[in-house]
Amino acid sequence: MKVCIAEKPSVAREIAAVLGATTKHDGYFEGNGYAVTYTFGHLCTLCEPSDYKPYWKSWDLNNLPMLPEKFKVKVSNDKGIKKQFNIVKSLFDKADVVINCGDAGQEGELIQRWVINEAKYKGRVQRLWISSLTTEAIREGFENLKPAEDYDNLYYAGFSRSIGDWLLGINATRLYTVKHGGYKQVLSVGRVQTPTLAMLVNRYKEIENFVPQPYWELQTLYRDTLFSYEEGRFLKMEDGEKLANKVKEHEFEIISITKKKGTEYAPKLFDLTGLQVYCNTKFGFSADDTLKIAQRLYEKKVVTYPRVDTTFLPDDIYPKVKGILSKLTDYSSLTQSVLNKKIKKSSRVFNDKKVTDHHAIIPTGMQTHLQPAEQQVYDIIVKRFIAVFYDDCKVSNTTVIGKADDVNFKTTGKEILSKGWRVVFESDGSKTKGESILPTFTKGEKGPHEPSFLEKQTKPPKQYTEASLLRAMETAGKQVDDDELRDLMKENGIGRPSTRANIIETLFKRKYIKRNKKQILPTVTGIQLIDTIQNELLKSAELTGTWEKQLKDIEKGEISANTFIKGMKRMVDALVYEVRSEKVETRISAVNNKPATKPKAKAKTKSKKVVGSSCPKCKSGELVKGKSAYGCSVYGKGCDFILPFKFGEKKISDNQYLRLLDKGSTVNLKGFKVDGNSVEGLLRFDDSFKLKLEPKKTGKPQIKAGDTCPKCKTGSVLKGKTAFGCSNYKTGCDFRVNF
């Protein structure tokens, strides 16, 4: 009997259907000489410290560093997992050959190898390596099964990664928790999460400490076109003023017009990070949301394997392109012009040297009903794929130089001569970036102009968004905008494409970072943790990048896993010695880092007080407590903000004022006295930051499914089990009315 082992039940079901294993048993499918079983994620895991030495269970500095000589694996201690493992083991005992059908990647290889090893299976193992779950791809994969030995280095790299995370994560977390943690405060430190947090903290501090520098710009308006001084900005006002006074006296003259034709290439196909960045910027999806959606699209057979780090396709995909495009009937208006001629083959798309395990994310050609968020992600994957087979976009770049007296000014414009691939994205309503058509100028023409001399200030760098953080992780913290250069740096990035979203989510769960609209900011605890870690290696994005490169080199067979693990052990040993001898300045309190498990409604306000809160009006002062009201600490020096203890003869609690300061209003409160009558309502600030009472609205408007959402005005009202909601809830609209 041939036993196939997949990574999850849904994938096992697809494989079983293709192989004819149609009889369902508990934990596997059987038929046609095959048994198709499955894991659900990690059935096995690395042993815990206490499995090696019982006294390692205690969080004690004297037990550190914990450096097992040989790392062991065990079956996870969960009833359901143990039951499934025993089913898998019993099938392996009867197997003539085992076919590893795990996800075609490093983690997929590791998950299945651990199960095969723990089940003590010693027979022949083959590997199914496919990039999509279509029937055609599965059949083709089974016709070309590879020996498991071909993927040994991939397994060694995955095992080394897990060991590295264990060595640094467990030792450093216990080390910093015992040395610097306050009461009930675990300080989590990790090989990837700590450098990622350090990048966020460093950017936050850079902005906080930024001192704007003044500069001046000389510009002039001629024929409704803005020209700027050719040599750029002035750092001294008097230098610019001289020229500004000079140009006022003279007419403006055009002295040169240069037109240069250029080519703009279609956007590259998506790798996972590129897709996450696009969906965060365009739709507001988190990296984790995008990964989950892409995984669902893969399991629905409509796109190829998503956990990839290349934007290229191998040459053997080229013959299949016509078939894929012709199956995309929902996009026939876009594919028709491509299918009517020979399909373009560009080295910007097809390059065997840039493809290792998997190629870029592309559609398979299959079409099915998708949820709205899935449709958005699928749509852009399909359009990127179609666009790369269109002609390039042809543009004309124009540079015009003019002068007033002997002071030169410059302006540039771009005109699209041939749209090419841009037509694919026109239906999205996306604007042509950077297009500005200039008037027709003639060399030697003169006329009046309106010069301006403006003082401006330098701006700080922007806080990270999830999109810009993903890009920074990809390039180990270096600011890289060029696609080609970014490709070269990918080997040194922080984490892998498939784990970056999880790292960001982990930092959120541990309350080290928080969201402020699209921005990601470090919390007080996150900043304290990075300030406490004096060891620069732990916080270094570039060091983590070099570790990632070493893991890639293990995968390629260029260095041994043993070399990597020995290096990690040396580093952990040195770290423990260094931190144990540090002086403890302050202990990080648990108040700022409560676990992310369903917090109680009041938990947010318990650690906060009105006194010390930032003044909502002037933003520079803090609130202080007076005899009858809270007021701003700079009251009488330019700010008149107050919060009276009573309003409308009703005493207002601190919790309600905290809600007002945080969310812009209190909840509905009873007992306000207006013209002798008792009124129910909520408090808000008016435009002058004075309190105003907003009486409770009576009589709810009639809402029915299909109506336009009254909040975002673009979605439609959906009827759920307990409430009405908006169809745009996945993209940020939080409209909800309970029945």
XYZ file of C-alpha atoms in Angstrom:
739
model
C 0.000 0.000 0.000
C 1.151 3.548 -0.800
C 0.591 5.967 2.094
C 0.356 9.694 1.285
C 0.625 12.216 4.142
C -0.673 15.779 3.551
C -0.450 18.824 5.825
C -4.167 19.279 6.424
C -7.445 17.372 5.858
C -8.667 19.651 3.030
C -5.496 19.023 0.976
C -5.681 15.270 1.718
C -9.274 15.291 0.396
C -8.185 16.893 -2.915
C -5.301 14.420 -3.365
C -7.496 11.450 -2.430
C -10.112 12.471 -5.024
C -7.480 12.548 -7.791
C -5.954 9.184 -6.718
C -9.337 7.452 -6.394
C -9.027 6.946 -2.600
C -12.721 7.604 -2.050
C -13.485 5.567 1.114
C -13.460 7.792 4.199
C -12.045 6.379 7.444
C -11.257 7.995 10.776
C -8.153 10.110 10.006
C -7.545 9.001 6.391
C -8.995 8.173 2.960
C -8.461 4.791 1.240
C -8.873 3.239 -2.202
C -7.128 2.254 -5.435
C -4.042 1.022 -3.516
C -3.576 4.322 -1.652
C -4.190 5.553 1.884
C -4.184 9.349 2.124
C -3.752 10.649 5.679
C -2.870 14.044 7.104
C -1.426 16.106 9.928
C -3.024 19.334 11.109
C -0.061 21.666 11.396
C 2.684 20.557 13.790
C 1.911 17.092 15.193
C 5.459 17.092 16.562
C 7.521 19.757 18.278
C 10.959 20.258 19.814
C 11.261 18.979 23.387
C 10.875 21.488 26.208
C 13.748 22.352 28.613
C 12.374 20.090 31.382
C 12.347 17.112 28.968
C 16.168 17.303 28.941
C 16.810 18.073 32.630
C 13.968 18.281 35.198
C 15.555 21.246 37.008
C 15.480 23.280 33.745
C 11.756 23.717 34.408
C 12.647 26.408 36.978
C 13.163 29.964 35.702
C 16.480 30.517 37.439
C 19.528 32.477 36.251
C 21.745 29.661 37.560
C 20.187 27.261 35.026
C 21.217 29.435 32.073
C 22.352 28.930 29.394
C 20.338 25.814 28.488
C 22.273 24.218 25.605
C 21.156 20.618 24.895
C 23.884 18.539 23.242
C 21.381 16.919 20.895
C 17.948 18.351 20.178
C 15.019 15.933 20.435
C 11.511 15.940 18.975
C 8.292 14.691 20.600
C 4.603 14.322 19.704
C 2.602 17.318 20.975
C 0.804 16.702 24.264
C -2.755 16.973 22.948
C -5.351 14.155 22.862
C -6.537 14.904 19.311
C -2.974 15.190 17.987
C -1.867 11.953 19.711
C -4.878 10.120 18.255
C -4.076 11.322 14.712
C -0.376 10.494 15.143
C -1.268 6.908 16.117
C -3.491 6.601 13.007
C -0.614 7.871 10.824
C 1.865 5.494 12.540
C -0.411 2.456 12.032
C -0.651 3.283 8.296
C 3.138 3.706 8.033
C 3.571 0.235 9.606
C 1.684 -1.283 6.620
C 3.212 0.978 3.928
C 5.364 -0.165 0.990
C 6.220 3.462 0.321
C 5.343 6.775 2.010
C 4.692 9.818 -0.181
C 5.343 13.129 1.585
C 2.605 15.485 0.302
C 3.349 18.313 2.758
C 3.348 21.954 1.664
C 6.160 22.433 -0.822
C 8.392 24.594 1.385
C 10.797 24.539 4.325
C 8.166 24.370 7.074
C 6.051 21.822 5.176
C 9.118 19.584 4.804
C 9.964 19.895 8.514
C 6.420 19.109 9.743
C 6.209 15.849 7.775
C 9.809 14.707 8.355
C 9.348 15.001 12.122
C 6.209 12.822 11.907
C 7.934 10.224 9.685
C 10.943 10.105 12.052
C 8.866 9.934 15.269
C 6.756 7.120 13.768
C 10.072 5.200 13.329
C 9.328 4.578 9.635
C 12.445 3.195 7.896
C 11.118 2.384 4.420
C 11.210 4.294 1.112
C 9.932 7.894 1.061
C 9.019 9.912 -2.046
C 8.191 13.624 -2.315
C 5.230 15.249 -4.062
C 6.279 18.781 -5.039
C 3.500 20.891 -6.564
C 2.674 24.595 -6.801
C -1.113 24.366 -7.114
C -3.916 22.005 -6.068
C -5.640 21.683 -9.451
C -6.368 18.124 -10.621
C -3.895 18.608 -13.487
C -1.108 19.760 -11.120
C -1.682 16.868 -8.671
C -1.652 14.284 -11.512
C 1.488 15.819 -12.991
C 3.121 15.805 -9.521
C 2.392 12.095 -8.966
C 3.839 11.286 -12.393
C 7.063 13.070 -11.349
C 7.581 12.031 -7.712
C 11.072 12.838 -6.404
C 13.240 10.886 -3.942
C 12.916 12.342 -0.419
C 16.732 12.622 -0.274
C 16.580 15.472 -2.824
C 15.043 17.614 -0.060
C 17.358 16.680 2.836
C 19.020 20.128 2.868
C 15.600 21.795 3.001
C 14.813 19.681 6.086
C 18.185 20.499 7.701
C 17.526 24.223 7.160
C 14.046 23.956 8.725
C 15.388 21.959 11.689
C 18.225 24.491 12.166
C 15.741 27.370 12.125
C 13.648 25.710 14.851
C 16.742 25.000 16.965
C 17.966 28.597 16.531
C 14.583 29.942 17.621
C 14.556 27.565 20.629
C 18.119 28.447 21.713
C 17.711 32.206 21.522
C 13.995 32.481 22.315
C 13.903 30.320 25.455
C 17.273 31.377 26.886
C 16.905 35.116 26.184
C 13.255 35.250 27.322
C 14.095 33.608 30.681
C 17.281 35.674 31.010
C 15.595 39.086 30.555
C 12.430 38.089 32.453
C 14.336 36.980 35.569
C 16.872 39.840 35.386
C 14.672 42.779 34.342
C 11.006 41.690 34.544
C 8.628 43.020 37.183
C 5.861 41.109 38.973
C 4.203 38.572 36.607
C 5.928 40.205 33.627
C 7.356 37.876 30.969
C 9.782 39.695 28.664
C 9.614 37.808 25.372
C 12.782 37.994 23.263
C 13.172 36.299 19.879
C 15.552 35.911 16.965
C 13.201 37.744 14.577
C 10.652 39.576 16.764
C 13.229 41.590 18.760
C 15.016 43.180 15.742
C 11.573 43.903 14.231
C 10.458 45.631 17.453
C 13.802 47.491 17.569
C 13.161 48.909 14.064
C 9.765 50.232 15.214
C 11.176 51.713 18.443
C 14.130 53.336 16.634
C 11.814 54.939 14.052
C 9.450 56.140 16.823
C 12.334 57.747 18.746
C 13.767 59.272 15.564
C 10.426 61.024 14.993
C 10.021 62.010 18.671
C 13.514 63.565 18.750
C 13.297 65.144 15.302
C 14.063 68.861 15.207
C 12.680 70.526 12.030
C 15.233 72.577 10.095
C 14.056 75.590 8.076
C 14.815 75.884 4.369
C 13.586 78.142 1.577
C 12.354 77.433 -1.942
C 12.336 79.831 -4.861
C 9.606 79.117 -7.410
C 7.792 80.997 -10.125
C 4.472 80.556 -11.940
C 4.611 81.038 -15.706
C 1.618 80.210 -17.946
C -0.046 78.299 -15.078
C 3.008 76.043 -14.777
C 5.152 75.974 -11.638
C 8.914 76.220 -12.211
C 11.429 75.614 -9.367
C 14.903 77.077 -8.917
C 17.198 74.662 -10.773
C 19.787 74.282 -8.017
C 17.257 73.290 -5.336
C 16.555 74.666 -1.875
C 18.323 77.361 0.158
C 19.584 76.748 3.702
C 20.139 80.489 4.306
C 17.272 82.920 3.766
C 19.480 85.809 2.636
C 20.953 83.734 -0.245
C 17.503 83.059 -1.660
C 16.135 86.554 -1.005
C 18.795 88.132 -3.200
C 17.745 85.965 -6.148
C 14.028 86.399 -5.380
C 14.390 90.214 -5.548
C 16.440 89.864 -8.691
C 13.929 87.759 -10.680
C 11.001 90.094 -9.853
C 12.554 92.755 -12.029
C 12.761 90.621 -15.204
C 10.487 88.745 -17.583
C 10.591 84.950 -17.737
C 12.184 83.367 -20.823
C 12.144 79.741 -22.007
C 15.712 78.769 -22.879
C 15.513 74.994 -23.544
C 12.968 72.196 -24.085
C 14.140 68.568 -23.948
C 11.898 65.622 -24.802
C 13.050 62.081 -24.088
C 11.060 58.967 -24.894
C 10.970 56.302 -22.188
C 9.544 52.892 -21.352
C 7.612 51.889 -18.248
C 7.411 48.160 -17.547
C 4.388 46.361 -16.097
C 4.448 45.823 -12.309
C 6.174 42.582 -11.342
C 4.223 39.460 -10.474
C 3.525 39.034 -6.776
C 5.618 37.279 -4.183
C 3.933 36.980 -0.766
C 5.492 40.138 0.704
C 4.572 42.173 -2.396
C 0.972 40.939 -2.172
C 0.787 41.766 1.560
C 2.217 45.254 0.966
C -0.231 45.954 -1.889
C -3.284 44.691 0.051
C -2.325 46.682 3.162
C -1.830 49.884 1.152
C -4.849 49.454 -1.142
C -7.432 47.594 0.969
C -6.152 48.063 4.551
C -5.750 44.275 5.068
C -3.195 43.207 7.679
C -0.320 40.981 6.545
C -1.929 38.084 8.425
C -5.326 38.673 6.745
C -3.702 38.683 3.303
C -1.763 35.469 3.997
C -4.935 33.705 5.196
C -6.898 34.904 2.140
C -4.098 33.815 -0.248
C -3.982 30.390 1.471
C -7.763 30.019 1.021
C -7.449 30.957 -2.668
C -4.741 28.289 -3.023
C -6.941 25.672 -1.342
C -9.826 26.689 -3.632
C -7.409 25.919 -6.539
C -7.664 29.400 -8.103
C -4.072 30.573 -7.428
C -0.690 28.882 -7.054
C 1.235 28.313 -3.805
C 1.363 31.682 -1.978
C 4.247 31.390 0.550
C 6.901 32.387 -1.990
C 9.732 34.914 -2.187
C 10.222 35.315 -5.937
C 8.485 37.481 -8.542
C 9.617 35.301 -11.490
C 8.316 32.263 -13.390
C 10.382 29.314 -14.697
C 10.625 28.816 -18.464
C 8.512 25.631 -18.309
C 5.438 27.715 -17.337
C 5.562 29.670 -20.645
C 3.846 26.944 -22.755
C 0.987 26.865 -20.195
C 0.348 30.634 -20.239
C -2.029 30.581 -23.212
C -4.143 27.875 -21.567
C -4.349 29.774 -18.262
C -5.298 33.055 -19.974
C -7.961 31.409 -22.142
C -9.605 29.823 -19.036
C -9.926 33.249 -17.340
C -13.266 33.903 -19.049
C -14.304 36.528 -16.455
C -11.391 38.621 -17.762
C -11.870 37.911 -21.489
C -12.082 41.648 -22.315
C -8.473 41.958 -21.071
C -7.068 38.625 -22.290
C -8.460 38.751 -25.841
C -5.831 41.134 -27.233
C -3.026 39.011 -25.696
C -4.426 35.714 -27.023
C -4.831 37.123 -30.550
C -1.052 37.320 -31.074
C 2.124 35.510 -30.017
C 2.429 35.711 -26.236
C 5.334 37.868 -25.122
C 8.204 36.166 -23.272
C 10.225 38.659 -21.221
C 13.277 38.022 -19.024
C 11.606 40.348 -16.490
C 9.002 37.573 -16.031
C 10.675 34.265 -17.020
C 14.023 33.478 -15.393
C 14.962 29.980 -14.175
C 17.876 31.355 -12.122
C 15.503 33.462 -9.973
C 13.198 30.532 -9.136
C 14.068 27.923 -6.504
C 11.267 25.918 -4.835
C 8.336 27.925 -6.162
C 7.489 30.584 -8.703
C 5.554 33.853 -8.305
C 1.861 33.774 -7.312
C -0.286 33.465 -10.449
C -3.834 32.299 -11.254
C -4.323 28.635 -12.200
C -7.096 29.395 -14.703
C -9.813 27.877 -12.517
C -12.688 30.174 -11.514
C -15.147 29.793 -8.639
C -17.389 31.857 -6.347
C -15.309 33.875 -3.870
C -16.049 36.009 -0.801
C -15.663 39.810 -1.355
C -12.212 40.041 0.304
C -11.025 36.918 -1.553
C -12.269 38.432 -4.821
C -10.277 41.627 -4.231
C -7.026 39.707 -3.682
C -7.707 37.287 -6.548
C -8.530 40.165 -8.901
C -5.189 41.912 -8.432
C -3.227 38.618 -8.763
C -5.023 37.934 -12.078
C -4.533 41.486 -13.386
C -0.817 41.486 -12.554
C -0.520 38.183 -14.465
C -2.397 39.495 -17.523
C -0.503 42.824 -17.509
C 2.981 41.274 -17.870
C 1.979 39.918 -21.316
C 0.842 43.330 -22.602
C 3.138 45.743 -24.446
C 5.255 48.131 -22.395
C 3.881 51.607 -21.696
C 5.589 54.284 -23.825
C 6.021 57.754 -22.352
C 7.555 61.076 -23.283
C 9.439 62.857 -20.476
C 9.756 66.616 -21.008
C 12.187 68.947 -19.204
C 11.738 72.706 -19.680
C 14.360 75.230 -18.497
C 13.474 78.910 -18.176
C 15.233 81.941 -16.721
C 14.575 85.372 -15.262
C 17.720 87.503 -15.591
C 20.468 84.866 -15.082
C 18.536 82.672 -12.604
C 17.492 79.311 -14.059
C 14.247 77.484 -13.248
C 13.128 73.993 -14.230
C 9.894 72.004 -14.602
C 9.207 68.470 -15.814
C 6.202 66.713 -17.260
C 5.260 63.280 -18.508
C 2.948 62.354 -21.337
C 1.765 58.818 -22.071
C 2.202 58.026 -25.762
C 1.014 54.401 -25.666
C -0.810 52.968 -22.627
C 0.287 49.358 -23.113
C -0.219 47.358 -19.870
C -1.875 50.336 -18.118
C -5.256 49.509 -19.737
C -5.467 46.392 -17.535
C -5.725 48.546 -14.385
C -7.943 51.342 -15.777
C -11.148 49.681 -14.547
C -9.782 49.934 -10.951
C -10.109 53.700 -11.210
C -6.379 53.961 -10.524
C -4.829 57.210 -11.686
C -1.792 57.312 -13.886
C 0.909 58.131 -11.389
C 3.130 61.070 -12.211
C 1.424 62.098 -15.472
C 1.422 65.879 -15.903
C 1.044 67.278 -19.393
C 2.762 70.644 -19.883
C 1.555 73.467 -22.151
C 3.356 73.794 -25.483
C 6.375 76.018 -24.854
C 8.609 77.589 -27.532
C 12.292 78.263 -27.060
C 12.884 82.018 -26.732
C 9.317 82.916 -25.714
C 9.009 85.520 -22.916
C 6.315 86.779 -20.610
C 5.312 87.927 -17.119
C 5.641 85.509 -14.215
C 4.780 85.343 -10.504
C 7.809 84.447 -8.354
C 7.391 83.188 -4.771
C 9.945 82.707 -2.014
C 8.619 80.272 0.604
C 9.959 79.164 3.965
C 9.455 75.463 4.650
C 10.635 72.943 7.227
C 12.231 69.518 6.934
C 9.892 66.675 7.884
C 10.633 63.637 10.056
C 10.518 60.129 8.573
C 7.064 58.528 8.614
C 5.965 56.010 11.222
C 5.884 52.448 9.912
C 2.699 51.053 8.444
C 2.312 47.299 8.066
C 3.235 47.686 4.376
C 6.434 49.673 5.006
C 7.387 47.386 7.943
C 7.104 44.308 5.709
C 9.382 45.978 3.155
C 11.858 46.900 5.914
C 11.849 43.291 7.173
C 12.465 42.103 3.617
C 15.584 44.278 3.293
C 16.810 43.945 6.926
C 15.901 47.537 7.771
C 17.500 49.208 4.748
C 15.363 51.683 2.788
C 15.228 50.157 -0.720
C 12.754 51.384 -3.334
C 14.310 49.788 -6.412
C 12.742 46.397 -7.303
C 15.964 44.951 -8.749
C 18.057 45.884 -5.687
C 15.349 44.590 -3.363
C 15.517 41.199 -5.106
C 19.271 41.040 -4.429
C 18.743 41.789 -0.709
C 15.976 39.242 -0.118
C 18.416 36.558 1.027
C 19.404 38.805 3.945
C 15.871 39.776 5.025
C 14.394 39.325 8.509
C 12.267 36.175 8.753
C 10.650 34.390 5.828
C 7.726 35.640 3.725
C 5.443 33.043 5.351
C 6.405 34.001 8.943
C 6.618 37.822 8.784
C 2.865 38.273 9.243
C 2.965 35.961 12.265
C 5.887 37.901 13.801
C 3.924 41.179 13.532
C 0.809 39.521 15.024
C 2.942 38.106 17.885
C 4.183 41.618 18.743
C 0.543 42.804 18.834
C -0.514 39.895 21.081
C 2.334 40.586 23.507
C 1.274 44.237 23.649
C 4.678 45.448 22.418
C 3.094 47.326 19.504
C -0.292 48.927 18.777
C -2.178 50.295 15.769
C -2.973 53.962 15.241
C -5.117 53.861 12.098
C -2.623 52.554 9.497
C 0.452 53.325 11.604
C 2.171 50.747 13.819
C 3.600 52.257 17.013
C 5.572 50.686 19.876
C 3.857 50.611 23.285
C 5.500 51.818 26.498
C 6.459 48.204 27.278
C 7.904 47.693 23.795
C 10.080 50.798 24.171
C 11.165 49.779 27.698
C 12.138 46.300 26.492
C 14.339 47.601 23.654
C 15.897 50.187 26.015
C 16.643 47.401 28.513
C 18.369 45.165 25.941
C 21.897 46.575 25.807
C 23.211 43.781 23.570
C 23.163 45.327 20.091
C 23.358 41.925 18.345
C 19.911 40.978 19.675
C 18.414 44.161 18.221
C 20.345 44.093 14.949
C 18.248 43.680 11.826
C 21.347 43.073 9.728
C 22.603 40.275 11.998
C 19.224 38.535 11.753
C 19.489 39.003 8.000
C 22.844 37.202 7.929
C 21.319 34.339 9.962
C 18.597 34.069 7.320
C 21.299 33.902 4.642
C 23.083 31.110 6.537
C 19.814 29.155 6.672
C 19.454 29.666 2.903
C 23.037 28.401 2.494
C 22.157 25.254 4.505
C 19.244 24.766 2.086
C 21.666 25.047 -0.850
C 24.128 22.654 0.812
C 26.848 25.329 1.065
C 27.258 25.186 4.879
C 26.358 22.501 7.430
C 23.556 22.758 9.981
C 26.119 21.917 12.660
C 28.117 25.079 11.889
C 25.008 27.256 12.262
C 23.917 25.626 15.556
C 27.420 25.880 17.070
C 27.467 29.596 16.205
C 24.065 30.096 17.848
C 25.203 28.275 21.015
C 28.322 30.466 21.258
C 26.231 33.604 20.910
C 23.692 32.498 23.574
C 26.514 31.560 25.962
C 28.118 35.012 25.561
C 24.738 36.754 25.910
C 23.938 35.024 29.218
C 27.350 35.924 30.646
C 26.937 39.568 29.582
C 23.357 40.092 30.842
C 23.912 38.329 34.181
C 26.573 40.901 35.035
C 24.385 43.916 34.076
C 23.171 46.334 36.724
C 19.365 46.381 37.092
C 18.143 49.981 36.797
C 14.383 49.436 36.692
C 12.094 46.450 36.367
C 9.542 46.460 33.549
C 6.045 46.365 35.029
C 3.299 43.970 33.954
C 0.761 46.826 33.867
C 1.778 47.803 30.353
C 1.845 44.282 28.943
C -1.267 42.327 29.868
C -1.904 39.212 27.759
C -4.003 39.683 24.652
C -6.768 37.279 25.720
C -10.172 38.990 25.649
C -9.552 41.927 27.991
C -12.391 43.059 30.223
C -14.142 46.204 29.101
C -12.793 48.236 32.021
C -9.218 46.943 31.808
C -8.164 49.769 29.489
C -9.118 52.541 31.899
C -7.828 50.970 35.120
C -4.222 51.903 34.423
C -5.161 55.369 33.142
C -6.177 58.497 35.013
C -7.601 61.827 33.905
C -4.768 63.608 35.759
C -1.688 63.412 33.535
C -3.664 62.833 30.317
C -2.672 64.993 27.376
C -4.747 68.170 26.929
C -7.014 67.535 23.889
C -7.067 71.218 22.976
C -3.461 72.470 23.017
C -1.804 68.988 22.929
C 1.195 70.396 24.851
C -0.154 70.583 28.404
C -1.333 67.851 30.787
C -4.574 67.722 32.770
C -4.348 68.703 36.461
C -7.033 68.554 39.176
C -8.500 71.742 40.617
C -11.233 72.435 43.193
C -14.187 72.115 40.831
C -12.705 70.951 37.540
C -9.800 69.388 35.714
C -7.827 71.939 33.704
C -4.822 72.228 31.420
C -1.400 72.692 33.073
C -0.788 75.691 30.791
C -4.147 77.275 31.694
C -3.777 81.063 31.578
C -0.739 80.790 29.284
C -2.666 80.320 26.074
C -4.970 77.342 26.830
C -8.394 77.673 28.500
C -9.435 73.984 28.492
C -11.390 72.722 31.540
C -13.452 69.609 32.434
C -15.904 70.477 35.236
C -16.628 67.752 37.818
C -20.350 68.435 37.260
C -22.282 69.172 34.074
C -26.018 69.818 33.925
C -26.165 69.244 37.695
C -24.814 65.709 37.172
C -21.451 64.481 38.511
C -19.351 62.950 35.709
C -17.119 59.984 36.636
C -13.417 59.764 35.749
C -14.143 56.695 33.603
C -16.599 58.666 31.460
C -14.126 61.537 31.062
C -11.417 59.031 30.067
C -13.796 57.645 27.434
C -14.505 61.193 26.224
C -10.770 61.915 25.922
C -10.043 58.571 24.181
C -13.094 58.134 21.949
C -14.642 61.585 21.605
C -17.792 60.959 23.656
C -19.148 59.469 26.881
C -21.790 56.731 26.770
C -25.452 57.739 27.137
C -25.950 58.965 30.717
C -29.181 59.687 32.614
C -29.905 62.564 35.005
C -28.789 65.746 33.202
C -30.983 68.745 34.143
C -31.944 71.026 31.227
C -34.563 73.743 31.802
C -35.754 71.863 34.882
C -36.268 68.601 32.932
C -34.271 65.373 33.318
C -32.507 64.520 30.052
C -30.588 61.418 28.896
C -27.684 61.907 26.501
C -23.944 61.827 25.930
C -21.223 64.451 26.267
C -18.953 65.554 23.420
C -16.578 68.459 22.768
C -17.689 71.263 20.474
C -15.275 72.964 18.042
C -13.872 75.088 20.920
C -13.389 72.014 23.154
C -16.241 73.073 25.456
C -18.568 70.333 26.750
C -21.887 69.955 24.956
C -24.800 67.623 25.705
C -26.115 65.532 22.832
C -29.609 64.247 23.828
C -30.256 60.566 23.188
C -31.805 59.975 19.789
C -35.199 58.281 19.910
C -36.778 56.147 17.233
C -34.332 54.015 15.281
C -34.406 54.394 11.487
C -35.708 51.375 9.625
C -32.807 49.317 8.264
C -33.141 46.493 5.790
C -30.722 44.226 3.948
C -29.567 45.661 0.626
C -29.694 49.327 1.694
C -26.592 51.467 1.177
C -24.425 51.461 4.306
C -25.168 54.750 6.145
C -21.596 54.935 7.480
C -19.163 54.283 4.574
C -21.741 55.027 1.807
C -20.101 52.414 -0.509
C -21.022 49.047 1.036
C -24.459 47.497 1.344
C -26.304 46.410 4.498
C -26.087 42.666 5.263
C -28.364 40.781 7.648
C -26.505 38.523 10.094
C -27.675 36.267 12.935
C -27.876 38.972 15.587
C -27.268 42.272 13.801
C -27.146 44.229 10.572
C -23.610 44.970 9.286
C -21.809 46.349 6.236
C -20.456 44.318 3.299
C -17.229 46.370 3.639
C -16.549 45.090 7.208
C -13.354 43.317 6.025
C -11.964 46.587 4.653
C -12.573 48.654 7.759
C -16.255 49.714 7.952
C -17.494 48.924 11.477
C -21.195 49.796 10.930
C -23.318 47.451 13.090
C -26.893 47.639 14.436
C -28.025 44.877 16.804
C -31.535 43.495 16.279
